[in-house]
Short mmCIF file of N, CA and C in Angstrom, two decimals:
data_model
loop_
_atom_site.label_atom_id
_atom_site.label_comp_id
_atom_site.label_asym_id
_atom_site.label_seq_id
_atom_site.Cartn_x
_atom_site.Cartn_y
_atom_site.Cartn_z
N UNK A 15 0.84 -1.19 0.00
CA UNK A 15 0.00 0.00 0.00
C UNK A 15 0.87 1.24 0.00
N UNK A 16 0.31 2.52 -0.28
CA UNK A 16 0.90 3.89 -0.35
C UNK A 16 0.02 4.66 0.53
N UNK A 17 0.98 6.19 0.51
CA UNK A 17 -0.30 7.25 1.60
C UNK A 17 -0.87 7.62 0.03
N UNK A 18 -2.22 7.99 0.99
CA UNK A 18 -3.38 8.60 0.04
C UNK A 18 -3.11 10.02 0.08
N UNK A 19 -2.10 10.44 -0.02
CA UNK A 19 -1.43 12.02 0.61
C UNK A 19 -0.89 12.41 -0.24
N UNK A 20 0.69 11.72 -0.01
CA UNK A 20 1.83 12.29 -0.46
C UNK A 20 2.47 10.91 -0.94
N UNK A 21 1.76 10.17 -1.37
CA UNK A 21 2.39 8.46 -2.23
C UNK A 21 3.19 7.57 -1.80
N UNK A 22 3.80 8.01 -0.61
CA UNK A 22 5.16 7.47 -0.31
C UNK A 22 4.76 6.29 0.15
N UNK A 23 5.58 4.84 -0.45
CA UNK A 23 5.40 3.69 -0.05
C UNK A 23 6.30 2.97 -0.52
N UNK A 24 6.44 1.40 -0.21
CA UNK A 24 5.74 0.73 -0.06
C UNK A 24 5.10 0.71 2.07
N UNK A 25 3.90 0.67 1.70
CA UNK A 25 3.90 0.88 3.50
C UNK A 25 3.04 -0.76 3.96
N UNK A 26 3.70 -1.20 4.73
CA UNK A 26 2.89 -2.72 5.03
C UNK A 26 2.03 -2.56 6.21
N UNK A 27 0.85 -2.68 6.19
CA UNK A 27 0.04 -2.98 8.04
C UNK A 27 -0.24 -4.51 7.88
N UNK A 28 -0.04 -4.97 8.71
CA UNK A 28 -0.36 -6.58 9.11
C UNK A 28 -1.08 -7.10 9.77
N UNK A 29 -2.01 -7.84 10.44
CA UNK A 29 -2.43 -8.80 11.26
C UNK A 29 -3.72 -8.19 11.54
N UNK A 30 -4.11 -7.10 11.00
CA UNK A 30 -5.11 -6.46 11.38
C UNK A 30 -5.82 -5.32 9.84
N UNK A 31 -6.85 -5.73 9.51
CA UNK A 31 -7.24 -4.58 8.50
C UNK A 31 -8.07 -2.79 9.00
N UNK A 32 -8.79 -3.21 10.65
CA UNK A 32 -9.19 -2.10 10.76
C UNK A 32 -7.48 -1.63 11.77
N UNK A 33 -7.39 -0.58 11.36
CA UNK A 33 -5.97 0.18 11.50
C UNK A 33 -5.99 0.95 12.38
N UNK A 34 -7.48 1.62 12.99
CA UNK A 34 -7.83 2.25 14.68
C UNK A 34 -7.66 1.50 15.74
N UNK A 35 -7.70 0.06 15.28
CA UNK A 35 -7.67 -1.03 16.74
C UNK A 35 -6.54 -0.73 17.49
N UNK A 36 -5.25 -0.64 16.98
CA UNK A 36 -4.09 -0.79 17.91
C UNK A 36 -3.22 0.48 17.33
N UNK A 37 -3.84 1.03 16.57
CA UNK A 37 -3.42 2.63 16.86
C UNK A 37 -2.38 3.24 17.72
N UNK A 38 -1.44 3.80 18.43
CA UNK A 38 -1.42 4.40 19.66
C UNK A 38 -1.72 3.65 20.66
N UNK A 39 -1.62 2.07 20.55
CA UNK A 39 -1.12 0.93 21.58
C UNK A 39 0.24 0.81 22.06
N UNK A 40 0.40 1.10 23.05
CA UNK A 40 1.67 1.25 23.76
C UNK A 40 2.02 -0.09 23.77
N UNK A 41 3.02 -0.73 23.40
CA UNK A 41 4.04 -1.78 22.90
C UNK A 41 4.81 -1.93 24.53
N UNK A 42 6.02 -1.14 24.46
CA UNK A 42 6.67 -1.26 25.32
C UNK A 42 7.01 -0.09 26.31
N UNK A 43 7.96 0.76 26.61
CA UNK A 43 7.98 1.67 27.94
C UNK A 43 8.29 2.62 26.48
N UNK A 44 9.02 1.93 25.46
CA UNK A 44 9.55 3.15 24.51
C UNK A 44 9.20 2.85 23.09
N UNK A 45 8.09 2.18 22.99
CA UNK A 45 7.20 1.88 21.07
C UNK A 45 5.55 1.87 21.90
N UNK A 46 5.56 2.56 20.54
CA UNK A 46 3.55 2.05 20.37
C UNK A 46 3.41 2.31 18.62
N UNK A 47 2.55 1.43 19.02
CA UNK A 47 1.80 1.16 17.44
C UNK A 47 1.42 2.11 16.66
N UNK A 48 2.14 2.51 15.42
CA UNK A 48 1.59 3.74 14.60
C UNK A 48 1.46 3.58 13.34
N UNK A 49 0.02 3.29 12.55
CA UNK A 49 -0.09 3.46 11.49
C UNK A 49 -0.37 4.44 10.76
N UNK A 50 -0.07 5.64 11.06
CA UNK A 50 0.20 6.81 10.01
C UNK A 50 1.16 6.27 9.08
N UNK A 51 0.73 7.21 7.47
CA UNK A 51 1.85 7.45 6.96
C UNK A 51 3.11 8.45 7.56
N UNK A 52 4.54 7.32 7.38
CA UNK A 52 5.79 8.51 8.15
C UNK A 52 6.48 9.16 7.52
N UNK A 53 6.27 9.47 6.06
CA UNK A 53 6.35 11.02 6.08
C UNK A 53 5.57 11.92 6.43
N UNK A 54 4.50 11.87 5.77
CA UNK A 54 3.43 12.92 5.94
C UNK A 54 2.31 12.93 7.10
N UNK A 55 2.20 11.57 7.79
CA UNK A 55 1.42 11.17 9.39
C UNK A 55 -0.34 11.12 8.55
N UNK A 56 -0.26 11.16 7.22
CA UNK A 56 -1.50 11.05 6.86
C UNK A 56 -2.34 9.59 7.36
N UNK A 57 -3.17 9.66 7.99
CA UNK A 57 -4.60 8.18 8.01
C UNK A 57 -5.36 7.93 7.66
N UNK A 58 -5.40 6.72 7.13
CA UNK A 58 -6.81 5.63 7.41
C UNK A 58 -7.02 4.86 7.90
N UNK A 59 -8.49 4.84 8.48
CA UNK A 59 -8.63 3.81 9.31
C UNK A 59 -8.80 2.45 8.91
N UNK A 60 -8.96 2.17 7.74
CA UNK A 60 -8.75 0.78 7.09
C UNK A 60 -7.92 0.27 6.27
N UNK A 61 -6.97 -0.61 6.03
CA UNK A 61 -5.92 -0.93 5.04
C UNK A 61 -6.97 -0.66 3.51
N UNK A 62 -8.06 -1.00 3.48
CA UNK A 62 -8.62 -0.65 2.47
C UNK A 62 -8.51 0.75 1.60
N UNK A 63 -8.24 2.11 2.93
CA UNK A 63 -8.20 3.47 2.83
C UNK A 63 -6.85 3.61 2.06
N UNK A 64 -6.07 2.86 2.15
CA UNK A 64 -4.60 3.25 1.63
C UNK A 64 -5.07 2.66 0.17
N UNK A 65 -4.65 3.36 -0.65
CA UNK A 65 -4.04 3.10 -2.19
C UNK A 65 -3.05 1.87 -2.30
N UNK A 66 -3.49 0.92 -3.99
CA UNK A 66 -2.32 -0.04 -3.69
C UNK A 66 -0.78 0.81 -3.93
N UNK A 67 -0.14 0.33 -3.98
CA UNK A 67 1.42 0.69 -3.83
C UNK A 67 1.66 0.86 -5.48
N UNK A 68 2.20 1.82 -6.11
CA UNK A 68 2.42 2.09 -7.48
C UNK A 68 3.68 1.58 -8.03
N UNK A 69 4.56 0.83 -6.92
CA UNK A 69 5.59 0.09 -7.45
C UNK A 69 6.98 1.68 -7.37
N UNK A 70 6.70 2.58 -7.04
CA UNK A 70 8.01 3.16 -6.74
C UNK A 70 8.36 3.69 -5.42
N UNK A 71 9.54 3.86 -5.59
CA UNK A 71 10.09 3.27 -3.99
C UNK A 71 10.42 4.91 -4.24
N UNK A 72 10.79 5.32 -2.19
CA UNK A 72 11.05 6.96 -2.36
C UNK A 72 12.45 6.72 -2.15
N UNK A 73 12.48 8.34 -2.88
CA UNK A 73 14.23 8.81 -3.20
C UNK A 73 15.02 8.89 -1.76
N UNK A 74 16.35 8.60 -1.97
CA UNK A 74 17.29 8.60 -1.16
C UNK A 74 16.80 10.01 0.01
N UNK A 75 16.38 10.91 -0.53
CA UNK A 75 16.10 12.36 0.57
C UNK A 75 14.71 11.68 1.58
N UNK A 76 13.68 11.08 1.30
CA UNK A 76 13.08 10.58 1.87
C UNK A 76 13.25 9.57 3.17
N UNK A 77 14.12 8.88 3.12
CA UNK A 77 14.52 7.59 3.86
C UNK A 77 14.67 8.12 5.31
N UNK A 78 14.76 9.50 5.87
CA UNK A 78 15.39 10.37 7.05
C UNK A 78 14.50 9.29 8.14
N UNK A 79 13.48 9.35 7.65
CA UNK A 79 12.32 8.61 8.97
C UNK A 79 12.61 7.19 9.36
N UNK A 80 13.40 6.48 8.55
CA UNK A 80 13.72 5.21 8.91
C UNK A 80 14.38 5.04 10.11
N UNK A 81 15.20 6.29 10.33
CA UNK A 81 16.26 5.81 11.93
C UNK A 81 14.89 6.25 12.94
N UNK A 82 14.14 7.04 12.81
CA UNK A 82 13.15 6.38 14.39
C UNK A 82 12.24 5.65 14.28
N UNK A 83 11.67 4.56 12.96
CA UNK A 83 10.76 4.01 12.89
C UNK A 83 11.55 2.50 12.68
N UNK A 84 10.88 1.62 13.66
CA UNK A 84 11.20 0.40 12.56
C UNK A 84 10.50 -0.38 11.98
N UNK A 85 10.95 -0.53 11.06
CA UNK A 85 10.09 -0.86 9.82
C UNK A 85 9.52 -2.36 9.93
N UNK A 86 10.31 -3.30 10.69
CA UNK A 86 9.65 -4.50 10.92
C UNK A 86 8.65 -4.67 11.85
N UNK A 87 8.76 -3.90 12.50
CA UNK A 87 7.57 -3.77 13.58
C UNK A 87 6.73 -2.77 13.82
N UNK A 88 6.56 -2.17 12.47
CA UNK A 88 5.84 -0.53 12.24
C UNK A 88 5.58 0.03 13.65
N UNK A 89 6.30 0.31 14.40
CA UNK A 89 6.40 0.89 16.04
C UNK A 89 7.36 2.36 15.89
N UNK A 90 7.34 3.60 16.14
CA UNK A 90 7.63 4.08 16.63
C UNK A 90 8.48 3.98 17.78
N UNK A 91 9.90 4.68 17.92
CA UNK A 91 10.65 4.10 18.62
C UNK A 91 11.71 5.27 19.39
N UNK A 92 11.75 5.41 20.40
CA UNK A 92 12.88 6.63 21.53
C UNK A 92 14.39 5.93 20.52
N UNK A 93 14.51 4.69 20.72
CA UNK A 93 15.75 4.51 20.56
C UNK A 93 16.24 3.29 19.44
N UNK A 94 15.08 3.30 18.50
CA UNK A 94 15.49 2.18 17.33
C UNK A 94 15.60 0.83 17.47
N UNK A 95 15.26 0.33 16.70
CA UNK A 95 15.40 -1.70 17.34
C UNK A 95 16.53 -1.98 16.56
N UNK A 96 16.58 -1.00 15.14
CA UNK A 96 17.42 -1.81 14.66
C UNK A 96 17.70 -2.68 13.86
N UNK A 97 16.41 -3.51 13.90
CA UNK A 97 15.83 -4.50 13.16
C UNK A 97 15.94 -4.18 11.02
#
């Protein structure tokens, strides 16, 4: 999937299609669950709401958000997993 915003993707949500359920579920003392888009923090509340993915990946200037997000565990993160 992509944001319905500003395109940027590929963005994966998993295990769940409504995307409000675990929202802003606190994970651990330092992740919680965030399915915004992370560039732009745009939402939907259903994987349905997102656009499929157009097959292009964002430019090298884009990538900045990767060191506080990790991407395997779409969590928001104080200090990175790393992963």
């Amino acid at each position: 999937r992509q944001c319905g915003r500003c395109a940027f993707g590929p963005v994966t949500h998993v295990a769940c299609a409504d995307l409000r359920t675990h929202h802003g579920e606190q994970r651990t003392a330092t992740s919680a669950i965030d399915n915004r888009c992370p560039r732009c923090n745009w939402f939907a509340p259903t994987i349905e709401g997102w656009p499929r993915w157009s097959g292009e990946l964002p430019g090298e200037g884009d990538m900045a958000w990767v060191c506080a997000r990790c991407t395997l565990h779409n969590e928001l993160r104080a200090d990175a997993c790393g992963a």
